[in-house]
Amino acid sequence: TTHIPPTTHIPPTTHPPPTNHARGLREGPSVVSEHGRWTVYSSKVNLPAALNDPRLAKRESDFFTKSWGLDFADTEVMPSFYLPNISREDFGPYLVFFSMCQWIFISLTRSLSHALFLEKSRAELEQVPKIFMRPEFALEDSATFNAVLPWSHFNSAGGCKSSRDMASSRLLQEKLSHYLDVVEVSIARQISLRSEAFFHAMSSQHELQDRLRSTQGAVAVLRGRTATMERVMCRGPLSLLRTALERGNCARLYDKLKLMAAVHQTQPTVQLLLATSEFVGALELIATTKEVLQQELQGIHSFRHLGSQLCELEKLIDKMMVEDFSMYTRSDLNRSLREEPHVLEKERLESLVFGLLRQRKLDFLDIYNEEMIQAAKGIVTQCVVDSVVNIPDIDTDVVTKLADQMRLMTFLQWFDLLQSVFSSFLLFLQRVKATLSVIRNVVLEALDSNQKSRLLAEQTTAPAACHLAYLTHEGLFISDALSDGEAVGPDRASSDSASGTTESSSGRDQGFLAAGGAVSLFCLVGPPGLPFVIELELGRVANNIQELLYAASDLSHDRCVKVLMARAKDGSLERLSPGEFVGLSQAVEAFARSTEDLCCRRSVSLRGALQSQANRFVHRFHEERKTKLSLLLDNERWKQAEVPVEFQHLVDSIADGRIALPERKPPGNAEERKPGDFLLVDGQKYAVVGTVLLLIRIFLEYCQCINDIPSITTDLLSRLADLLKHFNSRSCQLVLGAGALQVVGLKTITTKNLALASRCLQLVVHYIPLIRTHFETKLQPKQYSVLRHFDHITKDYNDHIAEISAKLVAIMDSLFEKVLSKYEVKAPMPSACFRHVCKQVSKMHEAISELLPEQQTQTLFWRINGSFKMHLKRQLARLGVVNDGGPQHGLVMVDVAFYTENLLSLRTLENMDLSMVEIWEHKR
């Protein structure tokens, strides 16, 4: 849209006569109203009219000078500096805009006139009755005729036409004429509106007829020339081509007949293949024949039943292959394990697997699994039978069950049986692995061939030619029915068409070989539509083969568990000695490692069963030693025992870092094997009772057990902790609780008994960190939390030792309180009270000095001395004796000097600080 610049409004010099519309816009004179005052609208002639007055004879050139003087003359007007030069281009947008307006105005005018015309025509046509406008209007119809010409109105009663009837008929005639005129006028108007198009169509029709006549003549000439060319140039060559085509059709018919002959030999050939167990060759031949029937021989009446017969034959082959595979598996797994090779009839197995894969019978692994389960049961049965034959004590006629026969064996006999079962299952797994390896190689070969075939099919646009093989009387498979699968070039194809030969004797790579030769199932180039096993299914089969090997390992372990549990049913495995159970554990672990190396599978059932038996063994092991320890404690008289040489060697081996039971040494001379009074541990002497020596040997047995059976470490740790707690609590009951008075019959619990119990507890505390470290080496890091039991035990033992020390102090404390309460400050000196105190202190020292180390003895007597000073201070305060230098003070100092002199004379107490200042009350 062109933008129209605004223009300056210039008032016209000539005004149109005012109208009603104009009067509505501005005030102007009215031609009918009376004249009022004069306005510009009152002028009669404008300036252009005056200048162009036609009544004047000539134009008066002096019009302006006559009226306005001589000074008014034509002068050149100077161009204004404020007005631009106006050209036609300046009016271009204005003209374009108003030309568009003019076009719109004309279009609207035409449309309006056409609409008015239509409206007027419609109004005029509405005068015509609707009956004339109906499509079914026909005067032959009496009803229509009577409606248009109502003659019944014009017939008088007497049959004579009256003047009224004549007038009605004229009126009717005029009305119909009027209707005719209206219609004709409307038609004429329509024709006038379309006259231009009508005349144009007429002129075009004439021109078209002229061109058609010229074209008709040209076509006639062309057809004549074409007929001449056909007669002269085409009939001969076309006849030659037709003959060549007929010859090619005859050659194809001959090939088709040869193909039919080859197909006719399919069933006899399949029967011969099945007779030699060539299932893959028979299946390949059936598949190729079915494909030829569908593609090349479809619709042949004589072969209408051959397809269904081949399908039934294929189903029969499927059943035969499954049965043959089941028989092969059974014979392979049930044959002798030690005399024959691992894989039985490898070629037969490969052929069967190829055929089963070819038919997608992928459940043959389930058959192998079932036969494997039965074979595993037979292995155990055979091993038991072979072992029982050599044992005359077992009557198989009386004891028929295998489990009962195994329970009647001695441990060594049963252990030999278990070893035989283990070795048999290892040979069984080796055979299963070798067989499954052959099957896996076949599956992988099929997968590789399938992938290559798929890649080749993607690269090749034309399908490879298929081969149909049949067996001749010489026993060889040949392919005479189809051309080879190699690509045929255009030159070769044209030459074959000309000569009519479509056969080829080369390129038989995909055909079968001799009946006894190797057969390839998945060929690189196969016939179209061959049902290859898809890669996903082949991958799943390969994975199932590995899972089947895992299942064989688990099955072997499960059958061994049956043997183990049959023996353990009466609890005989729980009553084994540690050495026997260790041997059993090592044999089971060796078998588990061998199967794991062989099958790459960690089976847990046998280890779990052994762990269960180990837990029971540990329970019995612990209960026996706990009962033994309880009996020793209940019979312990808490006297210092002699230390045999073997126990000293045992302790020395622990000091050397060997936390295990040492081997027994041969007996030497009497001097070397003389028992000692003390147990030397890291340079310290420990006076011990016999129970503690056996306790050391017991916890070494626990350590030896976890060395041999690491899987029971956590269980044994908790049991050992329980044993140590039991020793601590029971010894506390017997010594501190004076339970030994009733249990053993001791008259009293002496200070020597207490000191000896304390020293025994200290020896156990010394070995707890070593035991903890040894157990820590056998635990996993996540199991370290169970070591906290040793921390609790150490705390309990230290508390017990502290209680014994407190008990020793309490004994002397009660003595001091009893004796010093009777003390009187009087001659003779030293007093009998102090003599008695010194005597009891000496006895106390004599009882414990040989049992406790020097430091502990000094600490104990330092506490006893503190108790003595406390009671002496209390008695002196009661007697009123003060530190004033008086006679009583002197007598007390003589007794105190006697006490300190006797105490310092005791061994290991020479340097003890015995300050007695605290016995005196401080002066206020």
PDB file of C-alpha atoms in Angstrom, residues 695-904:
ATOM      1  CA  LEU A 695      43.934 -73.562  81.142  1.00  0.00           C
ATOM      2  CA  ILE A 696      46.944 -72.365  79.152  1.00  0.00           C
ATOM      3  CA  ARG A 697      46.976 -75.613  77.232  1.00  0.00           C
ATOM      4  CA  ILE A 698      43.206 -75.322  76.622  1.00  0.00           C
ATOM      5  CA  PHE A 699      43.319 -71.864  75.067  1.00  0.00           C
ATOM      6  CA  LEU A 700      46.261 -73.003  72.944  1.00  0.00           C
ATOM      7  CA  GLU A 701      44.010 -75.802  71.711  1.00  0.00           C
ATOM      8  CA  TYR A 702      41.477 -73.125  70.741  1.00  0.00           C
ATOM      9  CA  CYS A 703      44.180 -71.217  68.851  1.00  0.00           C
ATOM     10  CA  GLN A 704      45.346 -74.414  67.149  1.00  0.00           C
ATOM     11  CA  CYS A 705      41.766 -75.143  66.121  1.00  0.00           C
ATOM     12  CA  ILE A 706      41.307 -71.820  64.351  1.00  0.00           C
ATOM     13  CA  ASN A 707      44.638 -72.360  62.622  1.00  0.00           C
ATOM     14  CA  ASP A 708      43.256 -75.549  61.152  1.00  0.00           C
ATOM     15  CA  ILE A 709      39.651 -74.379  60.616  1.00  0.00           C
ATOM     16  CA  PRO A 710      39.623 -70.587  60.000  1.00  0.00           C
ATOM     17  CA  SER A 711      35.908 -70.599  59.234  1.00  0.00           C
ATOM     18  CA  ILE A 712      35.002 -71.137  62.906  1.00  0.00           C
ATOM     19  CA  THR A 713      37.134 -68.272  64.233  1.00  0.00           C
ATOM     20  CA  THR A 714      34.287 -66.046  65.379  1.00  0.00           C
ATOM     21  CA  ASP A 715      32.456 -68.932  67.016  1.00  0.00           C
ATOM     22  CA  LEU A 716      35.565 -70.152  68.811  1.00  0.00           C
ATOM     23  CA  LEU A 717      36.388 -66.629  69.935  1.00  0.00           C
ATOM     24  CA  SER A 718      33.051 -66.275  71.672  1.00  0.00           C
ATOM     25  CA  ARG A 719      33.462 -69.758  73.199  1.00  0.00           C
ATOM     26  CA  LEU A 720      36.978 -68.954  74.438  1.00  0.00           C
ATOM     27  CA  ALA A 721      35.687 -65.712  75.909  1.00  0.00           C
ATOM     28  CA  ASP A 722      33.023 -67.711  77.692  1.00  0.00           C
ATOM     29  CA  LEU A 723      35.649 -70.130  78.993  1.00  0.00           C
ATOM     30  CA  LEU A 724      37.812 -67.312  80.376  1.00  0.00           C
ATOM     31  CA  LYS A 725      34.792 -65.695  81.977  1.00  0.00           C
ATOM     32  CA  HIS A 726      33.848 -69.020  83.514  1.00  0.00           C
ATOM     33  CA  PHE A 727      37.340 -69.443  84.986  1.00  0.00           C
ATOM     34  CA  ASN A 728      37.269 -65.933  86.409  1.00  0.00           C
ATOM     35  CA  SER A 729      33.816 -66.205  87.922  1.00  0.00           C
ATOM     36  CA  ARG A 730      34.293 -69.735  89.277  1.00  0.00           C
ATOM     37  CA  SER A 731      37.679 -68.929  90.852  1.00  0.00           C
ATOM     38  CA  CYS A 732      36.121 -65.868  92.441  1.00  0.00           C
ATOM     39  CA  GLN A 733      33.368 -68.013  93.898  1.00  0.00           C
ATOM     40  CA  LEU A 734      35.813 -70.592  95.236  1.00  0.00           C
ATOM     41  CA  VAL A 735      38.436 -68.234  96.685  1.00  0.00           C
ATOM     42  CA  LEU A 736      36.945 -64.855  97.440  1.00  0.00           C
ATOM     43  CA  GLY A 737      33.521 -66.374  97.982  1.00  0.00           C
ATOM     44  CA  ALA A 738      35.036 -69.181 100.102  1.00  0.00           C
ATOM     45  CA  GLY A 739      33.243 -71.788  98.012  1.00  0.00           C
ATOM     46  CA  ALA A 740      36.277 -74.059  98.252  1.00  0.00           C
ATOM     47  CA  LEU A 741      35.483 -74.651 101.913  1.00  0.00           C
ATOM     48  CA  GLN A 742      32.433 -76.701 100.937  1.00  0.00           C
ATOM     49  CA  VAL A 743      33.550 -77.967  97.527  1.00  0.00           C
ATOM     50  CA  VAL A 744      37.074 -79.115  98.350  1.00  0.00           C
ATOM     51  CA  GLY A 745      36.869 -79.210 102.120  1.00  0.00           C
ATOM     52  CA  LEU A 746      39.438 -76.522 102.947  1.00  0.00           C
ATOM     53  CA  LYS A 747      39.422 -75.402 106.562  1.00  0.00           C
ATOM     54  CA  THR A 748      39.946 -71.746 105.686  1.00  0.00           C
ATOM     55  CA  ILE A 749      40.922 -69.472 102.817  1.00  0.00           C
ATOM     56  CA  THR A 750      44.417 -68.322 103.694  1.00  0.00           C
ATOM     57  CA  THR A 751      46.309 -65.306 102.487  1.00  0.00           C
ATOM     58  CA  LYS A 752      48.508 -67.704 100.552  1.00  0.00           C
ATOM     59  CA  ASN A 753      45.448 -69.007  98.724  1.00  0.00           C
ATOM     60  CA  LEU A 754      44.432 -65.456  97.900  1.00  0.00           C
ATOM     61  CA  ALA A 755      47.893 -64.452  96.692  1.00  0.00           C
ATOM     62  CA  LEU A 756      48.159 -67.607  94.597  1.00  0.00           C
ATOM     63  CA  ALA A 757      44.744 -66.927  92.989  1.00  0.00           C
ATOM     64  CA  SER A 758      45.787 -63.355  92.247  1.00  0.00           C
ATOM     65  CA  ARG A 759      49.001 -64.513  90.605  1.00  0.00           C
ATOM     66  CA  CYS A 760      47.110 -67.057  88.477  1.00  0.00           C
ATOM     67  CA  LEU A 761      44.747 -64.344  87.297  1.00  0.00           C
ATOM     68  CA  GLN A 762      47.705 -62.120  86.437  1.00  0.00           C
ATOM     69  CA  LEU A 763      49.161 -64.899  84.302  1.00  0.00           C
ATOM     70  CA  VAL A 764      45.904 -65.204  82.343  1.00  0.00           C
ATOM     71  CA  VAL A 765      45.776 -61.410  81.898  1.00  0.00           C
ATOM     72  CA  HIS A 766      49.326 -61.563  80.519  1.00  0.00           C
ATOM     73  CA  TYR A 767      48.241 -63.969  77.768  1.00  0.00           C
ATOM     74  CA  ILE A 768      44.948 -62.285  76.786  1.00  0.00           C
ATOM     75  CA  PRO A 769      46.602 -59.682  74.450  1.00  0.00           C
ATOM     76  CA  LEU A 770      48.538 -62.480  72.711  1.00  0.00           C
ATOM     77  CA  ILE A 771      45.351 -64.471  72.212  1.00  0.00           C
ATOM     78  CA  ARG A 772      43.590 -61.362  70.920  1.00  0.00           C
ATOM     79  CA  THR A 773      46.339 -60.671  68.396  1.00  0.00           C
ATOM     80  CA  HIS A 774      46.281 -64.256  67.173  1.00  0.00           C
ATOM     81  CA  PHE A 775      42.511 -64.230  66.661  1.00  0.00           C
ATOM     82  CA  GLU A 776      42.710 -60.842  64.948  1.00  0.00           C
ATOM     83  CA  THR A 777      44.940 -62.302  62.229  1.00  0.00           C
ATOM     84  CA  LYS A 778      42.206 -64.832  61.393  1.00  0.00           C
ATOM     85  CA  LEU A 779      39.324 -62.345  61.233  1.00  0.00           C
ATOM     86  CA  GLN A 780      38.114 -60.127  58.442  1.00  0.00           C
ATOM     87  CA  PRO A 781      38.247 -56.380  59.116  1.00  0.00           C
ATOM     88  CA  LYS A 782      34.458 -56.237  59.339  1.00  0.00           C
ATOM     89  CA  GLN A 783      34.589 -58.845  62.144  1.00  0.00           C
ATOM     90  CA  TYR A 784      36.953 -56.919  64.405  1.00  0.00           C
ATOM     91  CA  SER A 785      34.066 -55.845  66.588  1.00  0.00           C
ATOM     92  CA  VAL A 786      33.978 -59.273  68.268  1.00  0.00           C
ATOM     93  CA  LEU A 787      37.442 -58.589  69.741  1.00  0.00           C
ATOM     94  CA  ARG A 788      35.803 -56.334  72.307  1.00  0.00           C
ATOM     95  CA  HIS A 789      35.107 -59.487  74.332  1.00  0.00           C
ATOM     96  CA  PHE A 790      38.798 -59.589  75.281  1.00  0.00           C
ATOM     97  CA  ASP A 791      38.657 -55.993  76.523  1.00  0.00           C
ATOM     98  CA  HIS A 792      35.726 -56.849  78.787  1.00  0.00           C
ATOM     99  CA  ILE A 793      37.456 -59.990  80.036  1.00  0.00           C
ATOM    100  CA  THR A 794      40.670 -58.064  80.804  1.00  0.00           C
ATOM    101  CA  LYS A 795      38.682 -55.533  82.810  1.00  0.00           C
ATOM    102  CA  ASP A 796      36.911 -58.295  84.753  1.00  0.00           C
ATOM    103  CA  TYR A 797      40.199 -60.017  85.561  1.00  0.00           C
ATOM    104  CA  ASN A 798      41.828 -56.770  86.729  1.00  0.00           C
ATOM    105  CA  ASP A 799      38.820 -56.044  88.901  1.00  0.00           C
ATOM    106  CA  HIS A 800      39.115 -59.518  90.406  1.00  0.00           C
ATOM    107  CA  ILE A 801      42.819 -59.009  91.100  1.00  0.00           C
ATOM    108  CA  ALA A 802      42.048 -55.690  92.768  1.00  0.00           C
ATOM    109  CA  GLU A 803      39.396 -57.349  94.912  1.00  0.00           C
ATOM    110  CA  ILE A 804      41.889 -59.992  96.088  1.00  0.00           C
ATOM    111  CA  SER A 805      44.371 -57.243  97.005  1.00  0.00           C
ATOM    112  CA  ALA A 806      41.633 -55.447  98.866  1.00  0.00           C
ATOM    113  CA  LYS A 807      40.754 -58.714 100.622  1.00  0.00           C
ATOM    114  CA  LEU A 808      44.357 -59.153 101.825  1.00  0.00           C
ATOM    115  CA  VAL A 809      44.383 -55.600 103.166  1.00  0.00           C
ATOM    116  CA  ALA A 810      41.004 -56.168 104.783  1.00  0.00           C
ATOM    117  CA  ILE A 811      42.276 -59.260 106.600  1.00  0.00           C
ATOM    118  CA  MET A 812      45.091 -57.281 108.209  1.00  0.00           C
ATOM    119  CA  ASP A 813      42.770 -54.354 108.779  1.00  0.00           C
ATOM    120  CA  SER A 814      40.419 -56.494 110.864  1.00  0.00           C
ATOM    121  CA  LEU A 815      43.423 -57.895 112.778  1.00  0.00           C
ATOM    122  CA  PHE A 816      44.727 -54.403 113.543  1.00  0.00           C
ATOM    123  CA  GLU A 817      41.320 -53.227 114.661  1.00  0.00           C
ATOM    124  CA  LYS A 818      40.916 -56.235 116.999  1.00  0.00           C
ATOM    125  CA  VAL A 819      44.417 -56.125 118.508  1.00  0.00           C
ATOM    126  CA  LEU A 820      44.942 -52.383 118.756  1.00  0.00           C
ATOM    127  CA  SER A 821      41.579 -51.854 120.390  1.00  0.00           C
ATOM    128  CA  LYS A 822      43.115 -53.600 123.485  1.00  0.00           C
ATOM    129  CA  TYR A 823      46.369 -51.676 123.344  1.00  0.00           C
ATOM    130  CA  GLU A 824      47.443 -49.926 126.602  1.00  0.00           C
ATOM    131  CA  VAL A 825      50.440 -47.677 127.031  1.00  0.00           C
ATOM    132  CA  LYS A 826      52.351 -49.299 129.914  1.00  0.00           C
ATOM    133  CA  ALA A 827      55.458 -51.297 130.578  1.00  0.00           C
ATOM    134  CA  PRO A 828      56.991 -53.686 129.726  1.00  0.00           C
ATOM    135  CA  MET A 829      58.065 -52.572 126.302  1.00  0.00           C
ATOM    136  CA  PRO A 830      57.657 -53.594 123.566  1.00  0.00           C
ATOM    137  CA  SER A 831      54.104 -54.375 124.488  1.00  0.00           C
ATOM    138  CA  ALA A 832      52.469 -57.733 123.873  1.00  0.00           C
ATOM    139  CA  CYS A 833      50.011 -56.057 121.457  1.00  0.00           C
ATOM    140  CA  PHE A 834      52.789 -54.831 119.218  1.00  0.00           C
ATOM    141  CA  ARG A 835      54.599 -58.167 119.467  1.00  0.00           C
ATOM    142  CA  HIS A 836      51.433 -59.905 118.228  1.00  0.00           C
ATOM    143  CA  VAL A 837      50.995 -57.377 115.390  1.00  0.00           C
ATOM    144  CA  CYS A 838      54.565 -57.836 114.233  1.00  0.00           C
ATOM    145  CA  LYS A 839      54.179 -61.604 114.371  1.00  0.00           C
ATOM    146  CA  GLN A 840      51.084 -61.542 112.164  1.00  0.00           C
ATOM    147  CA  VAL A 841      52.677 -59.133 109.714  1.00  0.00           C
ATOM    148  CA  SER A 842      55.687 -61.434 109.442  1.00  0.00           C
ATOM    149  CA  LYS A 843      53.446 -64.406 108.792  1.00  0.00           C
ATOM    150  CA  MET A 844      51.609 -62.376 106.144  1.00  0.00           C
ATOM    151  CA  HIS A 845      54.875 -61.467 104.498  1.00  0.00           C
ATOM    152  CA  GLU A 846      56.152 -65.016 104.688  1.00  0.00           C
ATOM    153  CA  ALA A 847      52.954 -66.274 102.982  1.00  0.00           C
ATOM    154  CA  ILE A 848      52.883 -63.887 100.012  1.00  0.00           C
ATOM    155  CA  SER A 849      56.454 -62.765  99.442  1.00  0.00           C
ATOM    156  CA  GLU A 850      57.319 -65.909  97.496  1.00  0.00           C
ATOM    157  CA  LEU A 851      54.143 -65.679  95.443  1.00  0.00           C
ATOM    158  CA  LEU A 852      53.822 -62.027  94.487  1.00  0.00           C
ATOM    159  CA  PRO A 853      56.505 -59.955  92.755  1.00  0.00           C
ATOM    160  CA  GLU A 854      58.466 -57.394  94.742  1.00  0.00           C
ATOM    161  CA  GLN A 855      56.580 -54.348  93.494  1.00  0.00           C
ATOM    162  CA  GLN A 856      53.191 -55.825  94.294  1.00  0.00           C
ATOM    163  CA  THR A 857      54.443 -56.909  97.751  1.00  0.00           C
ATOM    164  CA  GLN A 858      55.648 -53.384  98.548  1.00  0.00           C
ATOM    165  CA  THR A 859      52.392 -51.867  97.342  1.00  0.00           C
ATOM    166  CA  LEU A 860      50.364 -54.315  99.402  1.00  0.00           C
ATOM    167  CA  PHE A 861      52.379 -53.692 102.612  1.00  0.00           C
ATOM    168  CA  TRP A 862      52.278 -49.973 102.039  1.00  0.00           C
ATOM    169  CA  ARG A 863      48.480 -50.213 102.136  1.00  0.00           C
ATOM    170  CA  ILE A 864      48.649 -52.547 105.200  1.00  0.00           C
ATOM    171  CA  ASN A 865      50.923 -50.030 106.955  1.00  0.00           C
ATOM    172  CA  GLY A 866      48.424 -47.292 106.225  1.00  0.00           C
ATOM    173  CA  SER A 867      45.668 -49.360 107.811  1.00  0.00           C
ATOM    174  CA  PHE A 868      47.896 -49.991 110.901  1.00  0.00           C
ATOM    175  CA  LYS A 869      48.582 -46.266 111.307  1.00  0.00           C
ATOM    176  CA  MET A 870      44.908 -45.444 111.030  1.00  0.00           C
ATOM    177  CA  HIS A 871      43.879 -47.865 113.800  1.00  0.00           C
ATOM    178  CA  LEU A 872      46.847 -46.895 116.020  1.00  0.00           C
ATOM    179  CA  LYS A 873      46.004 -43.235 115.638  1.00  0.00           C
ATOM    180  CA  ARG A 874      42.403 -43.946 116.572  1.00  0.00           C
ATOM    181  CA  GLN A 875      43.450 -45.940 119.709  1.00  0.00           C
ATOM    182  CA  LEU A 876      45.952 -43.274 120.829  1.00  0.00           C
ATOM    183  CA  ALA A 877      43.274 -40.649 120.464  1.00  0.00           C
ATOM    184  CA  ARG A 878      40.959 -42.815 122.547  1.00  0.00           C
ATOM    185  CA  LEU A 879      43.672 -43.184 125.235  1.00  0.00           C
ATOM    186  CA  GLY A 880      44.524 -39.480 125.146  1.00  0.00           C
ATOM    187  CA  VAL A 881      48.170 -40.004 124.330  1.00  0.00           C
ATOM    188  CA  VAL A 882      49.629 -37.057 122.531  1.00  0.00           C
ATOM    189  CA  ASN A 883      52.964 -36.112 121.061  1.00  0.00           C
ATOM    190  CA  ASP A 884      54.129 -34.064 124.086  1.00  0.00           C
ATOM    191  CA  GLY A 885      57.363 -35.835 125.007  1.00  0.00           C
ATOM    192  CA  GLY A 886      55.881 -37.256 128.151  1.00  0.00           C
ATOM    193  CA  PRO A 887      56.284 -40.787 129.561  1.00  0.00           C
ATOM    194  CA  GLN A 888      53.366 -42.208 127.620  1.00  0.00           C
ATOM    195  CA  HIS A 889      54.637 -40.636 124.450  1.00  0.00           C
ATOM    196  CA  GLY A 890      58.002 -42.302 125.076  1.00  0.00           C
ATOM    197  CA  LEU A 891      56.452 -45.710 125.643  1.00  0.00           C
ATOM    198  CA  VAL A 892      54.452 -45.418 122.385  1.00  0.00           C
ATOM    199  CA  MET A 893      57.550 -44.416 120.479  1.00  0.00           C
ATOM    200  CA  VAL A 894      59.336 -47.533 121.771  1.00  0.00           C
ATOM    201  CA  ASP A 895      56.487 -49.748 120.418  1.00  0.00           C
ATOM    202  CA  VAL A 896      56.443 -47.899 117.121  1.00  0.00           C
ATOM    203  CA  ALA A 897      60.185 -48.272 116.747  1.00  0.00           C
ATOM    204  CA  PHE A 898      59.824 -52.007 117.427  1.00  0.00           C
ATOM    205  CA  TYR A 899      57.116 -52.225 114.723  1.00  0.00           C
ATOM    206  CA  THR A 900      59.094 -50.333 112.105  1.00  0.00           C
ATOM    207  CA  GLU A 901      62.249 -52.263 112.857  1.00  0.00           C
ATOM    208  CA  ASN A 902      60.462 -55.587 112.376  1.00  0.00           C
ATOM    209  CA  LEU A 903      58.731 -54.415 109.194  1.00  0.00           C
ATOM    210  CA  LEU A 904      61.950 -53.114 107.633  1.00  0.00           C
TER     211      LEU A 904
END
